[in-house]
Short mmCIF file of C-alpha atoms in Angstrom, two decimals:
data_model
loop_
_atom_site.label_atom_id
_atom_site.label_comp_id
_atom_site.label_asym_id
_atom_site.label_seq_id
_atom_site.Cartn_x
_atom_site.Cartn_y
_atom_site.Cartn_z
CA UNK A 177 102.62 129.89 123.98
CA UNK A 178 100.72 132.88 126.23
CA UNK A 179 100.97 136.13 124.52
CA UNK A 180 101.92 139.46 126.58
CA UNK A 181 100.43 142.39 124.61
CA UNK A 182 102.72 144.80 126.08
CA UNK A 183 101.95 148.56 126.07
CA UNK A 184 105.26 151.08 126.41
CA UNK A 185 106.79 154.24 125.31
CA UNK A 186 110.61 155.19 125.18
CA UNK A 187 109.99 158.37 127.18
CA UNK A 188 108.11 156.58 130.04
CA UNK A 189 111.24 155.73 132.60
CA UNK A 190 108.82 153.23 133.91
CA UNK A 191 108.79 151.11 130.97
CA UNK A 192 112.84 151.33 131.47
CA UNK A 193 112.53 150.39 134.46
CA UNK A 194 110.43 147.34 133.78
CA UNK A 195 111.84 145.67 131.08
CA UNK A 196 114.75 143.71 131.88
CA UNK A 197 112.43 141.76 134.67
CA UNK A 198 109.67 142.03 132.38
CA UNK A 199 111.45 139.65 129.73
CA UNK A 200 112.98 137.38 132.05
CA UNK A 201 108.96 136.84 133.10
CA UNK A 202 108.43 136.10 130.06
CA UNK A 203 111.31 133.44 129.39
CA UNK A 204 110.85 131.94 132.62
CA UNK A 205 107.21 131.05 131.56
CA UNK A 206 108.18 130.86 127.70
CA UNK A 207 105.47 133.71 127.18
CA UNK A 208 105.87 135.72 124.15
CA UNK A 209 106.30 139.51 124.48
CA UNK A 210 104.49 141.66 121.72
CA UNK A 211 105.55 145.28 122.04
CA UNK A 212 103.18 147.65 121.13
CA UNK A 213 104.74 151.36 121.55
CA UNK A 214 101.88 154.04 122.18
CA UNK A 215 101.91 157.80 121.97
CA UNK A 216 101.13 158.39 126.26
CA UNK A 217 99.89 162.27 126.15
CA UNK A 218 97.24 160.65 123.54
CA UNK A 219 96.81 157.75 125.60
CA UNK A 220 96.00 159.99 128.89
CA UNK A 221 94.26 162.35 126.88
CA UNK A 222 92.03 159.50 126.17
CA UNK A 223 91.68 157.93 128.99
CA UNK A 224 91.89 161.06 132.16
CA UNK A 225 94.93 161.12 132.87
CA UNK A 226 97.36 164.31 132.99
CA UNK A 227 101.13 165.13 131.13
CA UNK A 228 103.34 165.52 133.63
CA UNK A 229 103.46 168.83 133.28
CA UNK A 230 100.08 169.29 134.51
CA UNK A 231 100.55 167.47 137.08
CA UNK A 232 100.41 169.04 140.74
CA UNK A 233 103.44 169.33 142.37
CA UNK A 234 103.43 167.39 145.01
CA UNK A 235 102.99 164.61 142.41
CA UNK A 236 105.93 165.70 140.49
CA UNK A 237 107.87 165.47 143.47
CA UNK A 238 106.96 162.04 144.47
CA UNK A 239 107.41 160.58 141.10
CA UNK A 240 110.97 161.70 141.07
CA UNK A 241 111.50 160.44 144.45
CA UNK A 242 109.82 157.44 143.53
CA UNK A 243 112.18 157.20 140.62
CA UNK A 244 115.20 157.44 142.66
CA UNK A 245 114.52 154.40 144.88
CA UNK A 246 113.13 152.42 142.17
CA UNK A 247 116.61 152.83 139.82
CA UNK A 248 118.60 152.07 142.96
CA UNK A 249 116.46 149.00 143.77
CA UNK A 250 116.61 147.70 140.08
CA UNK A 251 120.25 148.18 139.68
CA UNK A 252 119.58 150.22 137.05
CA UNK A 253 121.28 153.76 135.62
CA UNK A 254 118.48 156.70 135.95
CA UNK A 255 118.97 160.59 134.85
CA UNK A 256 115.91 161.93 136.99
CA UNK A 257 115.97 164.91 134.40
CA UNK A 258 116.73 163.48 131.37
CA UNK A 259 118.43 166.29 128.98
CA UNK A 260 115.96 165.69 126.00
CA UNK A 261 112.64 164.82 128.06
CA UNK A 262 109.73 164.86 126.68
CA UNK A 263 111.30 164.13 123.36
CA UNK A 264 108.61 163.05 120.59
CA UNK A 265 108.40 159.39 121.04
CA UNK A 266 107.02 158.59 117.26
CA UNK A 267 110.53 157.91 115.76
CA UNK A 268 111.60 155.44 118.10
CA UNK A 269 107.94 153.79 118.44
CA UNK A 270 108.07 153.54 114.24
CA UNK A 271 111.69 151.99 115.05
CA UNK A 272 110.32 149.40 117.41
CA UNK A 273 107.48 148.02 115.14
CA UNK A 274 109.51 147.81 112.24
CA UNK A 275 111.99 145.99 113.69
CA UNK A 276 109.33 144.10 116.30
CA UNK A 277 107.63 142.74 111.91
CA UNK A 278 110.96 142.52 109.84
CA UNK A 279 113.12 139.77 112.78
CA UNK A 280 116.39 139.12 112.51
CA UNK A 281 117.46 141.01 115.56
CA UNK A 282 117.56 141.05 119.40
CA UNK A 283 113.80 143.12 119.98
CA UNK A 284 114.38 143.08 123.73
CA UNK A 285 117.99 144.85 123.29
CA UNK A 286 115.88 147.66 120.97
CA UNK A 287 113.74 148.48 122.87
CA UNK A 288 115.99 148.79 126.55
CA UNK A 289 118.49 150.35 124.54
CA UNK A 290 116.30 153.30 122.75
CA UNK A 291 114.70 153.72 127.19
CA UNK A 292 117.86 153.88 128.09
CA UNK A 293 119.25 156.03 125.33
CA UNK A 294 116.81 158.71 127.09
CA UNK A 295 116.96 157.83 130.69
CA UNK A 296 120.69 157.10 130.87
CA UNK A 297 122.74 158.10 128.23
CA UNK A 298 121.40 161.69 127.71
CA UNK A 299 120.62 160.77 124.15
CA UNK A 300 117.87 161.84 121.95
CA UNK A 301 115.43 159.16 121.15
CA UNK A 302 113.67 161.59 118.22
CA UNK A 303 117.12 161.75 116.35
CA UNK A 304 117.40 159.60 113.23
CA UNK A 305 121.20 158.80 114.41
CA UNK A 306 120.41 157.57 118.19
CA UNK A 307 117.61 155.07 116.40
CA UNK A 308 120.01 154.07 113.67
CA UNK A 309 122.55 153.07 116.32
CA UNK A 310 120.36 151.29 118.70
CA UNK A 311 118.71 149.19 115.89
CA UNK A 312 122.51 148.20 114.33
CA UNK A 313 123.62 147.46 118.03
CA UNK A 314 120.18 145.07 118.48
CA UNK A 315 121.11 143.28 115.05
CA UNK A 316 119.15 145.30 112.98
CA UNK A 317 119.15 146.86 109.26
CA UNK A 318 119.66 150.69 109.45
CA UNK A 319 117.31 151.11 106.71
CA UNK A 320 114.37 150.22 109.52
CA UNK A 321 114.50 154.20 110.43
CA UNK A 322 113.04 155.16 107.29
CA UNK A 323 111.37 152.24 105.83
CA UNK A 324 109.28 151.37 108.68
CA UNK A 325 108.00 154.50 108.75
CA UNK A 326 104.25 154.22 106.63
CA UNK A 327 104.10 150.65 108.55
CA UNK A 328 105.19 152.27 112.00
CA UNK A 329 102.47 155.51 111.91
CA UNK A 330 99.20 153.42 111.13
CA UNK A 331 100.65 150.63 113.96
CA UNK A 332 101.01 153.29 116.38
CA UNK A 333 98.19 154.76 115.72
CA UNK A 334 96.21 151.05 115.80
CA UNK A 335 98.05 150.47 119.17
CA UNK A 336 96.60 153.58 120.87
CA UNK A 337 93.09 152.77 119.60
CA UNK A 338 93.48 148.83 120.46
CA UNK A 339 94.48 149.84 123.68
CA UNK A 340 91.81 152.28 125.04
CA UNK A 341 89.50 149.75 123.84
CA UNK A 342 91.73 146.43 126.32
CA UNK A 343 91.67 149.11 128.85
CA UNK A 344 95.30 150.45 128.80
CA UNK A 345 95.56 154.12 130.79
CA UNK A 346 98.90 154.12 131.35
CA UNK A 347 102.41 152.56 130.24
CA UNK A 348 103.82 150.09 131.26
CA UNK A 349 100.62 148.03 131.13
CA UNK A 350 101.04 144.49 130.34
CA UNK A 351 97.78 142.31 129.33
CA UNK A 352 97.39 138.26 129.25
CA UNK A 353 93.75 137.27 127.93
CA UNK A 354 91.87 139.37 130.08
CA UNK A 355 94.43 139.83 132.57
CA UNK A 356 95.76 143.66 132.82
CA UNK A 357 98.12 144.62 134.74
CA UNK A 358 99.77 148.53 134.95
CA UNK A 359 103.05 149.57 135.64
CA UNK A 360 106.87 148.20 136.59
CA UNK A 361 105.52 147.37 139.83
CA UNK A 362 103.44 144.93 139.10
CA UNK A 363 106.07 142.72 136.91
CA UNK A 364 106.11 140.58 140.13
CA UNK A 365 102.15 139.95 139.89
CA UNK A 366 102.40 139.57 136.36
CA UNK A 367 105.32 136.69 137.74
CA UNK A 368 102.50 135.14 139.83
CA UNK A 369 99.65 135.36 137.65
CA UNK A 370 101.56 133.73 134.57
CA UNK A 371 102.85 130.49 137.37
CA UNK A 372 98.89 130.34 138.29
CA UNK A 373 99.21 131.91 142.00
CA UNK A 374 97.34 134.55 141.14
#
């Protein structure tokens, strides 16, 4: 079975925006996702890229125009100014690998539900209550919030480091062997390259 290290942060509406095509990919070519959340102002920060905050603004203005089109062409709920953006991402990330190591839920359902907890529900993905919700919905033990916590900093730590060294600058960025490929646009090549047309 291929392996699809995949890169993503709650707080990126990107990675919301790529996952539900992202995992049918992956069943369609009975590929195995690996999530590995990463912190993306380190990730930048290591790799020259800007917060969005320092972005220009013409950029700033794109991205949300971008945003728009991209929700409406996915089907998918968006809140272009999400009431608790940037929240810190760590919680949710520690939530993810917990869950991702102890099984016995639905991982894909985690992980869209804590993106769109943020970037459609107006929810706080840094509060102990939205994670303990979205990991009982998924199938989940509760207790993941807090126990995964000692397993969930060093992983997220190892992720960003693992990840500047495959060549990840951004999130969503999706590798295969040697294959990289960055952002919820380029699901479909990720499609193509997994079938061999690519």
């Amino acid at each position: 079975m291929r392996q699809i290290d995949t890169y993503i942060s709650v707080i990126s509406p990107w990675t919301y925006l790529a996952l539900p095509r992202l995992v049918a990919v992956a069943a369609r070519h009975g590929a195995s996702l690996r999530y590995r959340p990463v912190d993306p102002v380190a990730l930048f920060a290591r790799t020259g890229g800007l917060p969005l905050a320092q972005r220009h603004e013409s950029r700033q203005a794109y991205r949300l125009q971008d945003l728009r089109r991209q929700a409406i062409k996915a089907g998918m709920p968006l809140t272009l100014r999400p009431a608790y953006f940037p929240a810190n991402p760590a919680p949710a990330a520690y939530a993810i690998i917990a869950a991702q190591q102890a099984g016995g839920g639905d991982l894909h359902a985690l992980v869209q539900s804590l993106c769109a907890a943020c970037w459609a529900e107006e929810r706080n993905v840094a509060d102990d209550e939205v994670i303990v919700d979205c990991l009982t919905r998924a199938g989940f033990k509760a207790s993941l919030a807090m126990s995964g916590m000692l397993l969930g900093a060093d992983t997220y730590a190892r992720n960003l480091e693992d990840g500047v060294l495959a060549g990840v600058f951004g999130v969503p960025f999706f590798i295969v062997g040697d294959e990289r490929f960055w952002g919820q646009d380029r699901v479909e090549d990720l499609d193509l390259f997994l079938a061999g047309k690519l």
